[in-house]
Amino acid sequence: MAKGVILLAGAAVLVAGAAGGQYWIHQQVEQKVDAAITKMEKNPMITDVDYKDLNVGLLGKEIELLGVSFTTPDSPEPVEFQTMKIYDYDIKHELPHHLSVAVSGLILPEPMVQELAADESAFADYLKSVGVEDVLPLQASFSYKFDEQNEQTQTAKVEIGLDQVISYEADWVTKGIPLESLYADPSDEMAQMQAMSAMTAGSYPSMAMSIKDQGGVPVFLKELAEEQQVSVEDYTAQIQGMMSMQASMMLPPAVQPAANEAIEQVGVFLEGGKSLTISLEPEFGGSFQELSMPLMQAYMNQDFESILKLLNLEVKAS
């Protein structure tokens, strides 16, 4: 009996200690989040950052903010997301060497909710059919990993998607640029100058952007075609024809073959259910310093074909 009491007491102490430790972690995380918000608000492009509640996972490895809102110069009303999650968070360094952030559920302002409800267009009907009412099922995420021992290599990715409509993705790799320079305080002019200097000494081995249709492109094209009183095929041909005309007017002849190929790939994407990817894998491993001179020489000589080869630019629909 005595042993049982001792074991029970010991277990209670462990639980109390864990609860107390978790409370301390919660307090520390909340302080860091508030400090990050204060720093973020120094950026003139975003102000009045706030959240309604904060949940912290075990040992602070996952943080969830509820009702995250902010204002921008272009938004008369606050922009608000239902949730923001911070995970895969490096707690060993003051500036994390790996981090993932995801937001979901864009809460629409009341005027926009009413406008959408009254809109009888095909695209508005499609949005309603996939569950859009007062919340846009938008999901966005940003993540990066930084390996200081491997030539200061950073791999980063941004994803933005509207389920059953369309999604966007961008990823890139940098080398030889300190993490402090990659994420320098935008309100600190000296830090920004140092960051610019560091970035011109770094390398950019690869970059890519892609748009993926998840059902929205055919609906949107059909609506636009009906407004012009033409078929979807004819409207798509008009888009490509306009792009070809603009390319022939604005681009030198040497670039025309590449431009025509890119326009053809856009046509494939507009068929629906496809992805359109623009990628760069520059020569010299993307070294800014090694690329600068040949790029400048090619530009001065109006040798745009060499510029495309140096950048290894590709546009591909799949």
Coordinates of C-alpha atoms in Angstrom, one line a residue:
M1 CA 0.0 0.0 0.0
A2 CA 2.8 2.4 1.0
K3 CA 4.7 1.6 -2.3
G4 CA 1.5 2.3 -4.3
V5 CA 1.0 5.7 -2.6
I6 CA 4.7 6.6 -3.3
L7 CA 4.4 5.6 -6.9
L8 CA 1.1 7.6 -7.2
A9 CA 2.7 10.6 -5.6
G10 CA 5.7 10.3 -7.9
A11 CA 3.5 10.1 -11.0
A12 CA 1.5 13.2 -9.8
V13 CA 4.8 15.1 -9.4
L14 CA 5.9 14.1 -12.9
V15 CA 2.5 15.2 -14.4
A16 CA 2.6 18.5 -12.5
G17 CA 6.2 19.1 -13.6
A18 CA 5.3 18.4 -17.2
A19 CA 2.3 20.6 -17.0
G20 CA 4.3 23.4 -15.4
G21 CA 7.0 22.9 -18.1
Q22 CA 4.5 23.1 -20.8
Y23 CA 3.0 26.3 -19.3
W24 CA 6.5 27.8 -19.2
I25 CA 7.0 26.8 -22.9
H26 CA 3.6 28.4 -23.8
Q27 CA 4.6 31.6 -22.1
Q28 CA 8.0 31.7 -23.8
V29 CA 6.4 31.0 -27.2
E30 CA 3.8 33.7 -26.7
Q31 CA 6.5 36.2 -25.8
K32 CA 8.4 35.3 -29.0
V33 CA 5.3 35.5 -31.1
D34 CA 4.5 38.9 -29.7
A35 CA 8.1 40.1 -30.3
A36 CA 7.9 38.8 -33.9
I37 CA 4.7 40.7 -34.5
T38 CA 6.2 43.9 -33.1
K39 CA 9.2 43.4 -35.5
M40 CA 6.8 42.6 -38.4
E41 CA 4.8 45.8 -37.9
K42 CA 8.0 47.8 -38.7
N43 CA 7.3 46.9 -42.3
P44 CA 5.2 49.6 -43.9
M45 CA 3.4 47.0 -46.0
I46 CA 1.7 45.3 -43.1
T47 CA 0.3 46.8 -39.9
D48 CA -2.1 46.0 -37.0
V49 CA -1.1 42.3 -36.8
D50 CA -3.1 40.5 -34.2
Y51 CA -4.5 37.0 -33.2
K52 CA -7.4 35.8 -31.1
D53 CA -5.8 32.7 -29.5
L54 CA -2.6 30.7 -29.4
N55 CA -2.1 27.0 -28.9
V56 CA 1.3 25.4 -28.3
G57 CA 2.0 21.7 -29.0
L58 CA 4.1 19.5 -26.8
L59 CA 7.6 21.0 -26.1
G60 CA 6.7 23.9 -28.4
K61 CA 7.3 21.9 -31.6
E62 CA 4.0 23.1 -33.2
I63 CA 2.4 26.5 -32.7
E64 CA -1.1 27.4 -33.8
L65 CA -2.5 30.9 -34.0
L66 CA -6.3 31.3 -34.3
G67 CA -7.9 34.4 -36.0
V68 CA -4.8 35.9 -37.4
S69 CA -5.5 39.4 -38.8
F70 CA -3.5 42.3 -40.3
T71 CA -4.0 45.3 -42.6
T72 CA -2.1 46.5 -45.7
P73 CA -2.1 49.8 -47.5
D74 CA -4.4 48.2 -50.2
S75 CA -6.9 46.7 -47.8
P76 CA -9.5 49.0 -46.3
E77 CA -10.5 46.2 -43.9
P78 CA -8.3 43.8 -42.0
V79 CA -7.3 40.6 -43.7
E80 CA -8.1 37.6 -41.5
F81 CA -7.1 33.9 -41.6
Q82 CA -8.8 31.2 -39.5
T83 CA -5.5 29.6 -38.6
M84 CA -1.8 29.9 -38.8
K85 CA 0.5 27.0 -37.9
I86 CA 4.2 27.1 -37.3
Y87 CA 5.9 23.7 -37.3
D88 CA 9.2 22.0 -38.1
Y89 CA 10.5 24.8 -36.0
D90 CA 14.2 25.0 -35.1
I91 CA 14.4 26.0 -31.4
K92 CA 18.2 25.7 -31.2
H93 CA 19.0 29.0 -33.0
E94 CA 17.6 32.5 -32.5
L95 CA 17.1 32.7 -36.2
P96 CA 15.7 29.2 -37.1
H97 CA 17.7 27.1 -39.5
H98 CA 14.5 25.4 -40.5
L99 CA 10.9 26.5 -40.3
S100 CA 7.5 25.9 -41.9
V101 CA 4.5 28.3 -41.7
A102 CA 1.0 27.6 -43.1
V103 CA -2.2 29.7 -43.1
S104 CA -5.6 28.5 -44.1
G105 CA -9.2 29.9 -44.4
L106 CA -9.3 33.5 -45.6
I107 CA -12.3 35.1 -43.9
L108 CA -14.1 37.4 -46.4
P109 CA -15.2 40.9 -45.3
E110 CA -19.0 41.2 -45.2
P111 CA -19.3 43.4 -48.3
M112 CA -17.4 40.8 -50.3
V113 CA -19.7 38.0 -48.9
Q114 CA -22.7 39.9 -50.0
E115 CA -21.2 40.6 -53.4
L116 CA -20.4 36.9 -54.0
A117 CA -23.9 35.9 -52.9
A118 CA -25.4 38.3 -55.4
D119 CA -23.0 37.4 -58.2
E120 CA -24.7 35.0 -60.7
S121 CA -21.7 34.5 -63.0
A122 CA -20.5 31.0 -63.9
F123 CA -17.3 31.5 -62.0
A124 CA -19.1 32.8 -58.9
D125 CA -21.5 29.8 -59.1
Y126 CA -18.5 27.5 -59.3
L127 CA -16.9 29.0 -56.2
K128 CA -20.2 28.6 -54.3
S129 CA -20.4 25.0 -55.6
V130 CA -17.0 24.2 -53.9
G131 CA -18.2 25.6 -50.6
V132 CA -17.1 29.2 -50.8
E133 CA -19.4 31.4 -48.7
D134 CA -18.0 33.6 -46.0
V135 CA -14.6 31.8 -45.9
L136 CA -12.3 31.3 -48.9
P137 CA -10.7 27.9 -48.6
L138 CA -7.3 29.4 -49.3
Q139 CA -4.2 27.6 -48.1
A140 CA -0.7 29.1 -48.2
S141 CA 2.6 27.9 -46.8
F142 CA 6.2 28.9 -46.6
S143 CA 9.1 26.7 -45.6
Y144 CA 12.9 26.7 -45.7
K145 CA 15.9 24.8 -44.5
F146 CA 19.3 26.2 -44.1
D147 CA 22.5 24.1 -44.0
E148 CA 25.4 26.2 -42.9
Q149 CA 27.9 23.4 -43.2
N150 CA 26.9 22.7 -46.9
E151 CA 28.0 26.0 -48.5
Q152 CA 25.3 27.9 -46.6
T153 CA 22.6 26.2 -48.7
Q154 CA 19.0 27.3 -48.4
T155 CA 16.1 25.4 -50.0
A156 CA 12.8 27.3 -49.8
K157 CA 9.3 26.8 -51.0
V158 CA 6.0 28.8 -51.2
E159 CA 2.7 27.2 -51.9
I160 CA -0.7 29.0 -52.4
G161 CA -3.8 27.1 -53.3
L162 CA -7.5 27.4 -53.6
D163 CA -8.9 23.9 -53.4
Q164 CA -10.7 22.7 -56.6
V165 CA -9.8 26.0 -58.3
I166 CA -6.1 26.7 -58.8
S167 CA -2.7 26.6 -57.0
Y168 CA 0.7 28.3 -57.2
E169 CA 4.1 27.0 -56.2
A170 CA 7.6 28.5 -56.1
D171 CA 10.8 26.9 -54.9
W172 CA 14.4 28.1 -55.0
V173 CA 17.9 27.3 -53.8
T174 CA 20.5 29.7 -52.7
K175 CA 24.2 29.1 -51.7
G176 CA 26.8 31.2 -50.0
I177 CA 24.4 33.7 -48.4
P178 CA 24.2 33.9 -44.6
L179 CA 20.8 33.3 -43.1
E180 CA 20.9 36.7 -41.4
S181 CA 21.2 38.3 -44.9
L182 CA 18.4 36.2 -46.4
Y183 CA 16.0 37.3 -43.8
A184 CA 17.3 40.7 -42.8
D185 CA 15.1 43.1 -41.0
P186 CA 13.3 45.2 -43.7
S187 CA 13.1 48.2 -41.4
D188 CA 16.9 48.2 -40.8
E189 CA 18.6 50.1 -43.6
M190 CA 22.1 49.0 -42.6
A191 CA 21.0 45.3 -42.5
Q192 CA 19.4 45.7 -45.9
M193 CA 22.6 47.1 -47.4
Q194 CA 24.6 44.3 -45.9
A195 CA 22.1 41.8 -47.2
M196 CA 22.3 43.2 -50.8
S197 CA 26.1 42.9 -50.7
A198 CA 25.9 39.3 -49.5
M199 CA 23.4 38.4 -52.1
T200 CA 25.6 39.6 -55.0
A201 CA 28.3 37.3 -53.6
G202 CA 26.0 34.3 -53.5
S203 CA 24.7 31.7 -56.0
Y204 CA 21.2 30.8 -57.2
P205 CA 21.5 27.3 -58.6
S206 CA 17.8 26.8 -59.3
M207 CA 14.4 28.6 -59.2
A208 CA 11.0 27.5 -60.4
M209 CA 7.4 28.7 -60.4
S210 CA 4.3 26.7 -61.4
I211 CA 0.6 27.2 -61.7
K212 CA -1.6 24.1 -61.5
D213 CA -5.3 24.1 -62.6
Q214 CA -7.5 22.3 -60.1
G215 CA -10.8 22.8 -62.0
G216 CA -11.1 26.6 -62.2
V217 CA -9.4 27.3 -65.5
P218 CA -12.1 25.7 -67.8
V219 CA -14.9 27.4 -65.9
F220 CA -13.2 30.8 -66.1
L221 CA -12.4 30.4 -69.8
K222 CA -15.9 29.3 -70.6
E223 CA -17.3 32.4 -68.9
L224 CA -15.0 34.7 -70.7
A225 CA -15.7 33.0 -74.0
E226 CA -19.5 33.3 -73.5
E227 CA -19.0 37.1 -72.8
Q228 CA -17.2 37.4 -76.2
Q229 CA -19.8 35.1 -77.8
V230 CA -17.2 32.7 -79.2
S231 CA -16.3 29.1 -78.4
V232 CA -13.7 28.3 -75.8
E233 CA -11.3 27.0 -78.5
D234 CA -11.6 30.3 -80.4
Y235 CA -11.1 32.3 -77.3
T236 CA -8.0 30.3 -76.4
A237 CA -6.7 30.9 -79.9
Q238 CA -7.4 34.6 -79.5
I239 CA -5.3 34.7 -76.2
Q240 CA -2.4 32.9 -77.9
G241 CA -2.7 35.2 -81.0
M242 CA -2.6 38.3 -78.8
M243 CA 0.5 36.9 -76.9
S244 CA 2.2 36.2 -80.2
M245 CA 1.5 39.7 -81.6
Q246 CA 2.9 41.3 -78.4
A247 CA 6.0 39.1 -78.4
S248 CA 6.7 40.0 -82.1
M249 CA 6.4 43.7 -81.3
M250 CA 8.4 43.7 -78.1
L251 CA 11.0 41.0 -78.4
P252 CA 14.0 40.7 -80.8
P253 CA 13.9 38.1 -83.6
A254 CA 16.4 35.9 -81.8
V255 CA 14.1 35.3 -78.9
Q256 CA 11.0 34.6 -81.1
P257 CA 11.4 30.8 -81.3
A258 CA 11.6 30.5 -77.5
A259 CA 8.7 32.9 -77.1
N260 CA 6.6 30.9 -79.6
E261 CA 7.4 27.7 -77.7
A262 CA 6.4 29.3 -74.4
I263 CA 3.1 30.5 -75.9
E264 CA 2.4 27.0 -77.2
Q265 CA 2.9 25.7 -73.7
V266 CA 0.4 28.3 -72.3
G267 CA -2.1 26.9 -74.8
V268 CA -1.5 23.4 -73.4
F269 CA -2.1 24.7 -69.9
L270 CA -5.4 26.4 -70.9
E271 CA -6.8 23.0 -71.9
G272 CA -7.4 22.5 -68.2
G273 CA -6.1 20.0 -65.6
K274 CA -2.5 20.9 -66.4
S275 CA 0.5 22.6 -64.7
L276 CA 2.5 25.4 -66.3
T277 CA 6.1 25.7 -64.9
I278 CA 8.8 28.3 -65.5
S279 CA 12.2 27.2 -64.3
L280 CA 15.8 28.6 -64.3
E281 CA 19.0 26.6 -63.8
P282 CA 21.7 29.2 -64.6
E283 CA 25.2 28.3 -65.8
F284 CA 28.1 28.5 -63.3
G285 CA 25.9 27.0 -60.6
G286 CA 24.0 30.3 -60.6
S287 CA 26.9 32.3 -59.2
F288 CA 25.9 35.9 -59.4
Q289 CA 29.5 37.1 -59.8
E290 CA 30.4 34.6 -62.6
L291 CA 27.1 35.2 -64.4
S292 CA 27.2 39.0 -64.3
M293 CA 29.9 39.6 -66.9
P294 CA 28.7 37.2 -69.6
L295 CA 25.1 38.3 -69.2
M296 CA 26.1 42.0 -69.5
Q297 CA 28.2 41.3 -72.5
A298 CA 25.4 39.3 -74.2
Y299 CA 23.0 42.2 -73.4
M300 CA 25.3 44.8 -74.8
N301 CA 25.7 42.7 -78.0
Q302 CA 21.9 42.2 -78.2
D303 CA 22.7 38.5 -78.0
F304 CA 19.4 37.4 -76.3
E305 CA 19.8 33.8 -77.4
S306 CA 23.0 33.6 -75.3
I307 CA 21.1 35.1 -72.3
L308 CA 18.5 32.4 -72.5
K309 CA 21.2 29.7 -72.7
L310 CA 23.1 31.2 -69.7
L311 CA 19.9 31.3 -67.6
N312 CA 18.7 27.9 -69.0
L313 CA 15.1 29.2 -69.0
E314 CA 12.4 26.7 -69.7
V315 CA 8.6 27.0 -69.9
K316 CA 6.8 23.6 -69.7
A317 CA 3.1 22.5 -69.4
S318 CA 2.4 19.0 -68.2

